[in-house]
Amino acid sequence: MLVVDIALMGLRFDGARHRLVRAPDAPNAFILVGLPPQHVVEEVPDDLNKVTAPMQAVTAGSTRLAFSVPDDIKELDLSLDGLLDWERLVPLRVPDGQQAPDTPGTTVFQGIPRSVIEFPTRLLISYDEPVDWLGGPQAQQADGRTALWHVRLHPAPDGAGLGASDGSVRLRAFAMVTNGGTLPPGAPYTAPVLQDLVTLTSRIPLPGIGGPLEVHSDPLRAEQFLITPMGTSAHLRGAWDRLSDPALARYAQVDRRAPALAAYDHITGLGRDQYVRIVHHGRLSTGHEALHTQEYRRLFVARPDDGIVAYLQREDRVIVKRPEKTYGAANGFQHEGREMPFQVLRITDRVTPPIIPPEPPPDHPLPPEQDDPELTAFWVRLKESGKDHEFTLIGTDSEARKVSFTMPLVFVPDGLADEQKQLNDLYDPQKQNTQAEPRKMEERQKRELHGQVMAMAQPPPGAPGSTSHAVGTLTFQLGPNGTKVVGQPWVAAAEVRVPAVEQFTPNAGNLEVKFNDTYLRQTMDGHPAGAYLDLENSLKLVFGAEQAGGLSSPDAAVKTITSQAGVIPDVFKTDPTTGVVTDANDIEAIRDAFGGAQLLGIDLSKYLTGLAKEQLGALRQLSDEQIENILEHGVLPAPVLRTRDLADGQGKELRYVWKPPLAPPPAALIDVSKASLILDARTVHSMDAVDKSTVQGSLSHFALDFLGMARVEFEELKFRTGPGQKPDVTASGVELKFRGAMEFVNTLRSALPSDVFGAGAFIDVRPTGIRAGYTLALPTLTLGVFNLANLSLSAELAIPFDGKPVSFRFAVCEQKHPFNLTVSLFGGGGYFSLLVDASGVQEVEGAIEFGGAAALDLGVASGGVSIMAGIRFTLAEVDGKDDVELTGYLRCNGFLTVLGIVTVSVEFYLELTYEKKGKQSMVRGRGTLTVSVRIAFFSKSVSLELERTFAGAPVDPTFAQCFSKEHDWPKYCAAFAA
C-alpha cells in the first residue's frame, strides 16, 4: 500500500551501470521523499445522542522527508530498495529559529531541503536532534501475512554509539499551517494549543521590552513515531513548567498571549487519534494554581443504526496543583491584605468530576482565517448536572482558627490578555445564566459559613479573640477594587453575629457588615477606636429606661465595630480620599445617632456636646482598669458595647458603658453644666448557670429647673438592679429652692427639711418608676382676730420608667383639704397646685374664696346673713391641647325666724365661667335664686334658674382675614386720614 514520491537533487543516472552517481557540478546530493498525509482529525461530538449524520474528518497535508547523501556514498542503486534504504542517509531538519521556508509552499530553508512533517493536522514539526529512520525496504512477512510498510524514527547514536537514555526522539514544532482547511467541530487542535506548541518547542526567541521574553522551551518527546502510507502511529508527550508572575506580566506589556500549555500527550494509530490529552496552566479564582485537562479518548459504543463504532469523546477536569494559597501584604492586595481575613485557604478537592467544557463546539466550523479561538475563563460546572462544582475550602484566619465552606470557582488560564474583562463578565449577573440551573450571581459570591467562629481581622496585641465573630456568610469579590492583582479574591461584605448588640436587640441575628474604610487604608492603629468593621445599616439600640434606673434611655444608632471598645456609634469624621480620621463628627451627626435617647425622660441628644478629636482616643484601649479610670476621671465619648472572656474560660461578660460629655441647651429643664452621667450594664453568660444581668448608673451634680419657679438640686442620684433584686435607688444632697414668683415660699425654709429624701420624707420605688418628695403640715396659727388653719405644703418628684419625662408637682393644700383663714367677721380658704415636666406646664389649679357672715338674735326674732365670693382656675394639657377654665362666683344667703314658728330663707348664687378646650372657647353664666318658707308644719320652696352660654367658632377669623389688603384696608386707613 506504499504511496511515495521521490525526488533527487545533485544526482545523475548512469545508464550503463543503471545506478545513481553524484553530479560533477553539485557539491551535495539529496533524496526527497513525499508521503501521504500522516494524520486525520475527526469531529468530536459533545453529545453522542445528538449524532445523526456521518462524522466529519479532515486530513493533514503531505509529509516531505529530506535526506543528505553522505560523501562516502559515491553511488546508489536506482531501485525501490535502494531509494528506501534510509539508514545510510542523513535526515535533514529545519534549522533552529526558522519558521518560514525560503519560498512559500516549499520545504527549502537556507537553500537546503528539509524534513517537514504535518503532525497533528495544522502543526509542522521537524527533528530537534540527529535521528535515524529504521525500516527495511523489503516487505516484512510472517505466517502468511505481509506487514504494512513503515519506518520508525529513532535517535541517532552519539559518538560512543549510544542513543538517548530513554529511547525517545525529540521533535520540534516550528510553525502552524494557516491554510490547511476548516477543522471539524470539537477538534482539539485549536489555534492556542498549536501556538503554544510552537512557542514552547521551536526555540525561537520572543522579543520583549528589556530583552527576550521568558520561555520554558522543551521539545516534544516521541516514545514511538512510525510513518506508514495510512498515517503515523505515534506517542508524543511534552510537559512545561508554569511561567512566573513577573514573566506573565512581561507578556502583557507587549500585548502577547503567554503560553499556557502545561502538558501534551498524543497517541495515534495509523493517523487516527486514540488518545489526546491537553493540559493548560491556570489558577482558580481564589488564586490557587490549577490545571485544566482536556482528554479525548476513542471509546467503542454500540449504536442501534451504526453497530459498534468508536467515537472520540471529550472529558474535561480541573486539577488543583497547589492546594494551599497564602494571602498577605506581599500578595498585591490594595490594602496590604486587610480586606482578606484568611491567611491561608486550602482546597481539599484535588481533581473535579467531569466538567462542562469552557466553550461548546460551534455548530458550523469556521474557515481557517477565522478559526483562531482564544482561551477563556469559565465557571467550573459539572457535566452530569450542569450545576456549579462546589469546591470545599478550609480557611485559616489570623488566629490560626480553621473554618470550612464551599464555593463555586472560576478557572482562569494563564496569559489571558483581557483577564479582568472576562472575570467581570463572569461575575456580572446580567451576562451569566447557566443552562442547567439559572442562579443569581450573588449566590455564587455569598458563601455560607453557618455560624463558624473566625477572626475578621488581626486582633491587637494582648486582646485575642477581640475581632472574632460567628459568621453567617462571606461575600467574595475579585480585583481590582480590593487588590492590585487582577482576579485576586477579597471579602467585600459579610454577615456576622455581634454578641454585644444581641443583648439589646435579641432578634438582630446576623448583621450585614463591611470593612471599615479607615481600617483598610490606615490599619487598625490608624483608627482612634481601633475599628475594623462597619454595619451596613446603623442599628438602633432600644435601651429601656427601666434598664437604666429611669436615669436615661440611652438609645443610639451603633455602626462601628472595634477591637476593644466593642460596638459604638459613628462619631468619626474621615477624609474620603485617604480614610484618615480628621476630627470628631459634627454635633448634628452625633445627635442624629442618638435620636430617641432620653435623660430623665428628656431628649438626651440636646444635652450632648461636641467632641474633640483627642477625646476619641479614649475608645482605643479599654481594659477593665482603663474603663474604671475613665469613669472616675475622664470622658467616654460614645457608648461602648463590649464582651470579654471570664477567667478560666467559664463564660463571657457583656458590658455596656458610657460616660458622655454633657452641656445644657438654652432654657433646658436639666442643668448639666457640672453633671456627670455614668451608665454601666453587665450581663454574665456562664457555662453552668443562667445569665445574670446587673445595671448601675449615676447622675451627679445636676439640677432640675422648672420654668424658673422651682429648682431641685441633686448631689447624686444612683440606681442599681440585679437578678432577683428590687431596684436600689438612692439620692443624696437633694435641695428644693423656689424662685421668681414662688420665692415667698422660701420664707418657710426653716420649716422644711434640708434633704427632702431624709427623715420625714417618702420614696416609693415601683416597677413603673420612682416617686420621691414630702408633705408638710403647718400648725394652726392664731393671732388676735387672725386665724390660719389646715395649711400644708407638698412637693413631689416623679421619675417614670416607661420613657415619660420626669415631672415635679408643688401644692399648697389640696382641693379636698383647702386651708382656712378667718379675720374677725370675714373668712375664706383656698388651695393651689402646679405640675410641670420637660415639655412645660402640665397642670395649674387653684381657688380662693372670701366673704363675711353676721348673725342677729332679738329674742322674738333671730337671723343671719353671709356673702361669699370666689375664683377657681384650672389649666391642664389634655391630648396635647390646653384645657383652660376660669370661674368666678358669688353666693349670698340669709334667714329669719320669728318665734320659732315662721322661718324664711333666701339663697342667691351667680357664676360666670370661661372655658377653652383647644381652639374652642365658651363663656357660660348661670344664676340661681331659691326662696324657702316654713310655717309650723307647712313648708314651701321655690327656685328660679337662668343660664346663658356664648361660644366662639373653633377657629375664629383673624383681623387680617376679615379685610382685603387691596380694597378694604386702604379705605379703612383713609377713614382716619387728616
Short mmCIF file of N, CA, C and O in Angstrom, two decimals, residues 267-302:
data_model
loop_
_atom_site.label_atom_id
_atom_site.label_comp_id
_atom_site.label_asym_id
_atom_site.label_seq_id
_atom_site.Cartn_x
_atom_site.Cartn_y
_atom_site.Cartn_z
N ILE A 267 -1.57 10.05 21.29
CA ILE A 267 -1.38 8.67 20.82
C ILE A 267 -2.26 8.48 19.60
O ILE A 267 -3.47 8.74 19.64
N THR A 268 -1.63 8.03 18.50
CA THR A 268 -2.39 7.77 17.26
C THR A 268 -2.06 6.36 16.76
O THR A 268 -0.99 5.80 17.03
N GLY A 269 -2.97 5.83 16.01
CA GLY A 269 -2.76 4.57 15.31
C GLY A 269 -3.12 4.74 13.85
O GLY A 269 -4.29 5.02 13.54
N LEU A 270 -2.11 4.64 12.97
CA LEU A 270 -2.31 4.83 11.53
C LEU A 270 -3.00 6.17 11.24
O LEU A 270 -3.95 6.26 10.46
N GLY A 271 -2.54 7.19 11.96
CA GLY A 271 -3.01 8.54 11.69
C GLY A 271 -4.30 8.92 12.38
O GLY A 271 -4.73 10.08 12.28
N ARG A 272 -4.95 8.00 13.07
CA ARG A 272 -6.21 8.31 13.76
C ARG A 272 -5.95 8.42 15.27
O ARG A 272 -5.26 7.60 15.87
N ASP A 273 -6.55 9.46 15.86
CA ASP A 273 -6.33 9.72 17.29
C ASP A 273 -6.96 8.62 18.13
O ASP A 273 -8.10 8.22 17.92
N GLN A 274 -6.16 8.14 19.08
CA GLN A 274 -6.68 7.20 20.08
C GLN A 274 -6.82 7.87 21.45
O GLN A 274 -7.72 7.57 22.21
N TYR A 275 -5.90 8.78 21.71
CA TYR A 275 -5.90 9.48 22.99
C TYR A 275 -5.17 10.81 22.82
O TYR A 275 -4.05 10.84 22.30
N VAL A 276 -5.83 11.88 23.25
CA VAL A 276 -5.20 13.21 23.23
C VAL A 276 -5.47 13.84 24.59
O VAL A 276 -6.61 13.87 25.06
N ARG A 277 -4.41 14.32 25.18
CA ARG A 277 -4.53 15.00 26.48
C ARG A 277 -3.82 16.34 26.38
O ARG A 277 -2.63 16.42 26.11
N ILE A 278 -4.62 17.39 26.61
CA ILE A 278 -4.11 18.76 26.55
C ILE A 278 -4.35 19.40 27.92
O ILE A 278 -5.47 19.39 28.43
N VAL A 279 -3.30 19.92 28.51
CA VAL A 279 -3.38 20.49 29.86
C VAL A 279 -2.90 21.94 29.80
O VAL A 279 -1.85 22.23 29.22
N HIS A 280 -3.68 22.81 30.41
CA HIS A 280 -3.33 24.23 30.46
C HIS A 280 -3.05 24.67 31.89
O HIS A 280 -3.76 24.27 32.82
N HIS A 281 -2.01 25.48 32.02
CA HIS A 281 -1.74 26.14 33.30
C HIS A 281 -2.80 27.20 33.56
O HIS A 281 -3.31 27.83 32.63
N GLY A 282 -3.09 27.41 34.82
CA GLY A 282 -4.02 28.46 35.20
C GLY A 282 -4.15 28.52 36.70
O GLY A 282 -3.30 27.99 37.44
N ARG A 283 -5.18 29.14 37.14
CA ARG A 283 -5.45 29.23 38.57
C ARG A 283 -6.95 29.37 38.76
O ARG A 283 -7.68 29.75 37.83
N LEU A 284 -7.38 29.04 39.94
CA LEU A 284 -8.78 29.24 40.29
C LEU A 284 -8.97 30.68 40.77
O LEU A 284 -7.99 31.39 41.04
N SER A 285 -10.21 31.09 40.89
CA SER A 285 -10.46 32.48 41.28
C SER A 285 -10.07 32.78 42.71
O SER A 285 -10.13 33.93 43.13
N THR A 286 -9.65 31.79 43.47
CA THR A 286 -9.07 32.02 44.79
C THR A 286 -7.57 32.21 44.72
O THR A 286 -6.93 32.45 45.74
N GLY A 287 -6.98 32.07 43.53
CA GLY A 287 -5.54 32.23 43.37
C GLY A 287 -4.76 30.93 43.40
O GLY A 287 -3.55 30.94 43.20
N HIS A 288 -5.40 29.79 43.66
CA HIS A 288 -4.70 28.52 43.71
C HIS A 288 -4.27 28.11 42.30
O HIS A 288 -5.08 28.16 41.36
N GLU A 289 -3.02 27.68 42.18
CA GLU A 289 -2.57 27.16 40.89
C GLU A 289 -3.33 25.88 40.58
O GLU A 289 -3.51 25.00 41.42
N ALA A 290 -3.77 25.78 39.33
CA ALA A 290 -4.58 24.63 38.92
C ALA A 290 -4.30 24.33 37.46
O ALA A 290 -3.65 25.11 36.75
N LEU A 291 -4.78 23.19 37.03
CA LEU A 291 -4.61 22.74 35.65
C LEU A 291 -5.98 22.39 35.08
O LEU A 291 -6.81 21.80 35.77
N HIS A 292 -6.16 22.76 33.83
CA HIS A 292 -7.37 22.37 33.12
C HIS A 292 -6.98 21.29 32.11
O HIS A 292 -6.18 21.54 31.21
N THR A 293 -7.51 20.09 32.30
CA THR A 293 -7.16 18.98 31.42
C THR A 293 -8.31 18.69 30.47
O THR A 293 -9.48 18.65 30.87
N GLN A 294 -7.96 18.49 29.19
CA GLN A 294 -8.91 18.04 28.18
C GLN A 294 -8.42 16.68 27.68
O GLN A 294 -7.30 16.56 27.17
N GLU A 295 -9.23 15.67 27.87
CA GLU A 295 -8.86 14.32 27.42
C GLU A 295 -9.84 13.87 26.34
O GLU A 295 -11.07 13.96 26.51
N TYR A 296 -9.27 13.39 25.23
CA TYR A 296 -10.06 12.86 24.12
C TYR A 296 -9.71 11.38 23.99
O TYR A 296 -8.56 11.03 23.73
N ARG A 297 -10.69 10.51 24.18
CA ARG A 297 -10.47 9.07 24.12
C ARG A 297 -11.38 8.46 23.05
O ARG A 297 -12.52 8.88 22.89
N ARG A 298 -10.84 7.47 22.36
CA ARG A 298 -11.66 6.74 21.40
C ARG A 298 -12.30 5.58 22.14
O ARG A 298 -11.60 4.67 22.62
N LEU A 299 -13.60 5.64 22.28
CA LEU A 299 -14.34 4.64 23.03
C LEU A 299 -15.32 3.94 22.10
O LEU A 299 -15.96 4.56 21.25
N PHE A 300 -15.42 2.64 22.28
CA PHE A 300 -16.35 1.85 21.47
C PHE A 300 -17.75 1.97 22.05
O PHE A 300 -17.96 1.77 23.25
N VAL A 301 -18.69 2.29 21.17
CA VAL A 301 -20.07 2.50 21.58
C VAL A 301 -20.97 1.72 20.63
O VAL A 301 -20.79 1.76 19.41
N ALA A 302 -21.93 0.99 21.20
CA ALA A 302 -22.90 0.26 20.39
C ALA A 302 -24.07 1.17 20.08
O ALA A 302 -24.76 1.64 20.98
#
